[in-house]
mmCIF file of C-alpha atoms and ligand atoms in Angstrom:
data_model
loop_
_atom_site.group_PDB
_atom_site.id
_atom_site.type_symbol
_atom_site.label_atom_id
_atom_site.label_comp_id
_atom_site.label_asym_id
_atom_site.label_seq_id
_atom_site.Cartn_x
_atom_site.Cartn_y
_atom_site.Cartn_z
ATOM 1 C CA MET W 1 88.768 117.860 77.537
ATOM 2 C CA ALA W 2 90.195 115.854 74.702
ATOM 3 C CA TYR W 3 91.720 113.116 76.802
ATOM 4 C CA ASP W 4 90.274 110.138 78.644
ATOM 5 C CA PRO W 5 87.727 110.496 81.407
ATOM 6 C CA HIS W 6 89.074 110.288 84.921
ATOM 7 C CA PRO W 7 90.379 106.833 85.758
ATOM 8 C CA HIS W 8 89.049 105.284 88.915
ATOM 9 C CA HIS W 9 91.368 105.578 91.875
ATOM 10 C CA PRO W 10 90.389 105.107 95.524
ATOM 11 C CA ASP W 11 92.652 107.940 96.721
ATOM 12 C CA ILE W 12 91.482 110.538 94.222
ATOM 13 C CA THR W 13 88.108 112.140 94.808
ATOM 14 C CA PHE W 14 85.957 113.947 92.283
ATOM 15 C CA GLU W 15 87.014 117.299 93.771
ATOM 16 C CA MET W 16 90.651 116.315 93.399
ATOM 17 C CA TRP W 17 90.137 115.433 89.741
ATOM 18 C CA THR W 18 88.549 118.826 89.193
ATOM 19 C CA ARG W 19 91.593 120.545 90.642
ATOM 20 C CA ILE W 20 93.925 118.305 88.652
ATOM 21 C CA ASP W 21 92.112 119.238 85.426
ATOM 22 C CA GLU W 22 92.496 122.878 86.318
ATOM 23 C CA ILE W 23 96.245 122.473 86.921
ATOM 24 C CA ILE W 24 96.682 120.666 83.598
ATOM 25 C CA ARG W 25 94.634 123.290 81.797
ATOM 26 C CA ILE W 26 96.837 126.088 83.117
ATOM 27 C CA TYR W 27 100.134 124.390 82.291
ATOM 28 C CA ARG W 28 99.165 122.637 79.079
ATOM 29 C CA PRO W 29 100.177 125.490 76.749
ATOM 30 C CA LYS W 30 103.547 125.913 78.448
ATOM 31 C CA ALA W 31 106.516 123.779 77.439
ATOM 32 C CA GLY W 32 108.591 122.031 80.082
ATOM 33 C CA SER W 33 105.937 122.124 82.731
ATOM 34 C CA ILE W 34 105.981 118.487 83.857
ATOM 35 C CA ILE W 35 107.695 119.254 87.175
ATOM 36 C CA SER W 36 105.248 122.018 88.068
ATOM 37 C CA VAL W 37 102.244 119.875 87.199
ATOM 38 C CA LEU W 38 103.550 116.896 89.174
ATOM 39 C CA ARG W 39 104.329 119.092 92.159
ATOM 40 C CA GLU W 40 100.906 120.700 92.232
ATOM 41 C CA CYS W 41 99.074 117.434 91.615
ATOM 42 C CA GLN W 42 101.070 115.768 94.385
ATOM 43 C CA ASP W 43 99.986 118.591 96.695
ATOM 44 C CA VAL W 44 96.382 117.772 95.824
ATOM 45 C CA VAL W 45 96.536 113.988 96.201
ATOM 46 C CA GLY W 46 99.461 113.545 98.587
ATOM 47 C CA TYR W 47 101.455 111.336 96.229
ATOM 48 C CA LEU W 48 101.547 110.333 92.566
ATOM 49 C CA PRO W 49 99.682 107.119 91.761
ATOM 50 C CA VAL W 50 100.487 105.575 88.369
ATOM 51 C CA GLU W 51 96.977 106.322 87.091
ATOM 52 C CA LEU W 52 97.486 109.984 87.873
ATOM 53 C CA MET W 53 100.823 110.121 86.079
ATOM 54 C CA ASP W 54 99.261 108.515 83.000
ATOM 55 C CA TYR W 55 96.464 111.052 83.115
ATOM 56 C CA ILE W 56 98.931 113.927 83.404
ATOM 57 C CA GLY W 57 100.912 112.568 80.449
ATOM 58 C CA GLN W 58 97.779 112.523 78.306
ATOM 59 C CA GLY W 59 96.739 115.930 79.527
ATOM 60 C CA LEU W 60 100.076 117.536 78.722
ATOM 61 C CA ASN W 61 100.435 115.472 75.585
ATOM 62 C CA VAL W 62 103.827 114.091 76.591
ATOM 63 C CA PRO W 63 104.905 110.431 76.638
ATOM 64 C CA ARG W 64 104.236 108.642 79.909
ATOM 65 C CA SER W 65 107.924 107.680 80.042
ATOM 66 C CA ASP W 66 108.793 111.382 80.335
ATOM 67 C CA VAL W 67 106.374 111.803 83.221
ATOM 68 C CA TYR W 68 107.685 108.703 85.033
ATOM 69 C CA GLY W 69 111.240 109.810 84.344
ATOM 70 C CA VAL W 70 110.732 113.161 86.028
ATOM 71 C CA ALA W 71 108.737 111.681 88.909
ATOM 72 C CA SER W 72 111.376 109.103 89.714
ATOM 73 C CA PHE W 73 114.327 111.471 89.295
ATOM 74 C CA TYR W 74 113.362 114.000 91.949
ATOM 75 C CA ALA W 75 113.302 112.951 95.587
ATOM 76 C CA LEU W 76 110.494 115.407 96.159
ATOM 77 C CA PHE W 77 108.069 113.136 94.362
ATOM 78 C CA SER W 78 106.561 110.067 95.915
ATOM 79 C CA MET W 79 104.799 107.328 94.004
ATOM 80 C CA GLU W 80 103.712 105.619 97.183
ATOM 81 C CA PRO W 81 101.089 106.920 99.577
ATOM 82 C CA LYS W 82 102.554 108.775 102.526
ATOM 83 C CA GLY W 83 101.513 108.420 106.131
ATOM 84 C CA ARG W 84 99.669 111.172 107.977
ATOM 85 C CA HIS W 85 102.848 111.701 109.965
ATOM 86 C CA THR W 86 106.434 111.500 108.822
ATOM 87 C CA VAL W 87 108.906 110.065 111.305
ATOM 88 C CA ARG W 88 112.519 110.928 110.523
ATOM 89 C CA VAL W 89 115.058 108.983 112.467
ATOM 90 C CA CYS W 90 118.626 110.264 112.465
ATOM 91 C CA MET W 91 121.198 107.689 111.434
ATOM 92 C CA GLY W 92 124.142 110.066 111.727
ATOM 93 C CA THR W 93 127.193 108.977 113.703
ATOM 94 C CA ALA W 94 126.339 110.628 117.017
ATOM 95 C CA CYS W 95 122.830 109.195 117.014
ATOM 96 C CA TYR W 96 124.049 105.819 115.854
ATOM 97 C CA VAL W 97 126.554 105.601 118.686
ATOM 98 C CA LYS W 98 123.810 106.446 121.166
ATOM 99 C CA GLY W 99 121.581 103.626 120.023
ATOM 100 C CA ILE W 100 119.239 105.005 117.388
ATOM 101 C CA LYS W 101 119.308 101.698 115.551
ATOM 102 C CA GLU W 102 117.374 100.075 118.363
ATOM 103 C CA VAL W 103 114.853 102.925 118.317
ATOM 104 C CA MET W 104 114.377 102.409 114.607
ATOM 105 C CA ARG W 105 113.848 98.668 115.111
ATOM 106 C CA ARG W 106 111.333 99.279 117.851
ATOM 107 C CA ILE W 107 109.270 101.631 115.687
ATOM 108 C CA GLY W 108 109.403 99.200 112.798
ATOM 109 C CA ARG W 109 108.197 96.316 114.946
ATOM 110 C CA GLU W 110 105.466 98.238 116.720
ATOM 111 C CA PHE W 111 103.866 99.748 113.632
ATOM 112 C CA ASN W 112 104.957 97.133 111.143
ATOM 113 C CA ILE W 113 106.803 99.575 108.901
ATOM 114 C CA GLU W 114 110.015 99.144 107.021
ATOM 115 C CA GLU W 115 112.578 101.861 106.706
ATOM 116 C CA GLY W 116 111.412 104.103 103.872
ATOM 117 C CA GLY W 117 107.917 102.641 104.090
ATOM 118 C CA THR W 118 104.473 103.558 105.341
ATOM 119 C CA SER W 119 102.288 101.685 107.798
ATOM 120 C CA GLU W 120 99.262 99.853 106.440
ATOM 121 C CA ASP W 121 96.862 102.306 108.095
ATOM 122 C CA ARG W 122 98.881 105.202 106.679
ATOM 123 C CA ARG W 123 99.483 106.600 110.086
ATOM 124 C CA PHE W 124 103.274 106.843 109.808
ATOM 125 C CA SER W 125 105.921 107.007 107.143
ATOM 126 C CA LEU W 126 109.342 106.095 108.445
ATOM 127 C CA GLU W 127 112.530 107.602 107.073
ATOM 128 C CA ALA W 128 116.160 107.178 107.978
ATOM 129 C CA VAL W 129 117.991 110.466 107.521
ATOM 130 C CA ARG W 130 121.529 111.762 107.837
ATOM 131 C CA CYS W 131 122.700 114.000 110.669
ATOM 132 C CA LEU W 132 119.955 116.461 111.519
ATOM 133 C CA GLY W 133 122.443 118.905 112.973
ATOM 134 C CA ALA W 134 121.288 118.400 116.538
ATOM 135 C CA CYS W 135 123.941 115.917 117.671
ATOM 136 C CA GLY W 136 123.952 117.382 121.177
ATOM 137 C CA LEU W 137 120.468 115.912 121.566
ATOM 138 C CA ALA W 138 121.398 112.489 120.190
ATOM 139 C CA PRO W 139 119.712 110.208 119.500
ATOM 140 C CA VAL W 140 117.268 112.372 117.594
ATOM 141 C CA MET W 141 113.920 111.767 115.964
ATOM 142 C CA VAL W 142 111.730 114.313 114.171
ATOM 143 C CA VAL W 143 107.997 113.725 113.843
ATOM 144 C CA ASP W 144 106.444 116.126 111.325
ATOM 145 C CA HIS W 145 107.896 119.394 112.680
ATOM 146 C CA ASP W 146 108.579 118.262 116.243
ATOM 147 C CA THR W 147 112.102 117.362 117.293
ATOM 148 C CA TYR W 148 112.737 114.806 120.031
ATOM 149 C CA GLY W 149 116.127 114.306 121.631
ATOM 150 C CA ASP W 150 117.527 111.566 123.824
ATOM 151 C CA VAL W 151 115.007 109.134 122.355
ATOM 152 C CA LYS W 152 115.037 105.660 123.857
ATOM 153 C CA SER W 153 113.585 102.528 122.360
ATOM 154 C CA ASP W 154 111.328 101.981 125.358
ATOM 155 C CA GLY W 155 109.937 105.551 125.306
ATOM 156 C CA VAL W 156 109.587 106.101 121.611
ATOM 157 C CA ILE W 157 106.229 104.370 121.222
ATOM 158 C CA LYS W 158 104.711 106.590 123.878
ATOM 159 C CA ILE W 159 105.862 109.647 121.922
ATOM 160 C CA LEU W 160 104.477 108.320 118.666
ATOM 161 C CA ASN W 161 101.160 107.436 120.201
ATOM 162 C CA ASN W 162 100.536 111.153 120.573
ATOM 163 C CA TYR W 163 100.191 111.254 116.796
ATOM 164 C CA GLU W 164 96.990 109.900 115.396
HETATM 165 S S1 FES N 201 124.069 112.545 114.177
HETATM 166 FE FE1 FES N 201 121.987 112.715 114.661
HETATM 167 S S2 FES N 201 121.717 114.806 114.857
HETATM 168 FE FE2 FES N 201 123.750 114.633 114.268
#
């Protein structure tokens, strides 16, 4: 390849770099492929570290500002590592009225995560979301693909401890 050797990054293994090179090789001749390359590379690594975005820019021969621009524009891309489990806490009106705020606080305190953040051990990412369309179950929390209704601040930790 004509561009720099792989930069060192603790989250990107040799096998991942091999797959990344393959993705770049396939898309390189096609114009307007930044989104596709970012999406596929994010699938490989789990998120988009800066070093990876620089590498992609070189590989596609586009300015790094274009790569960053696309990555920061679309909500689908994450430049921060994600937790093994995603906890979505509903902040819609029905859930709010039934005390979801306290649930959110409890999770934040227990695992030391801020809203929108990821715990140090990368176990959980915590997101506040709008109405999940299950108001009858309020307050609602979704962990990965599992939905929990009637969540209370004193029971929520027990639920989350089922997720390693
Ligand atoms: S407000 Fe939470 S599910 Fe609708």
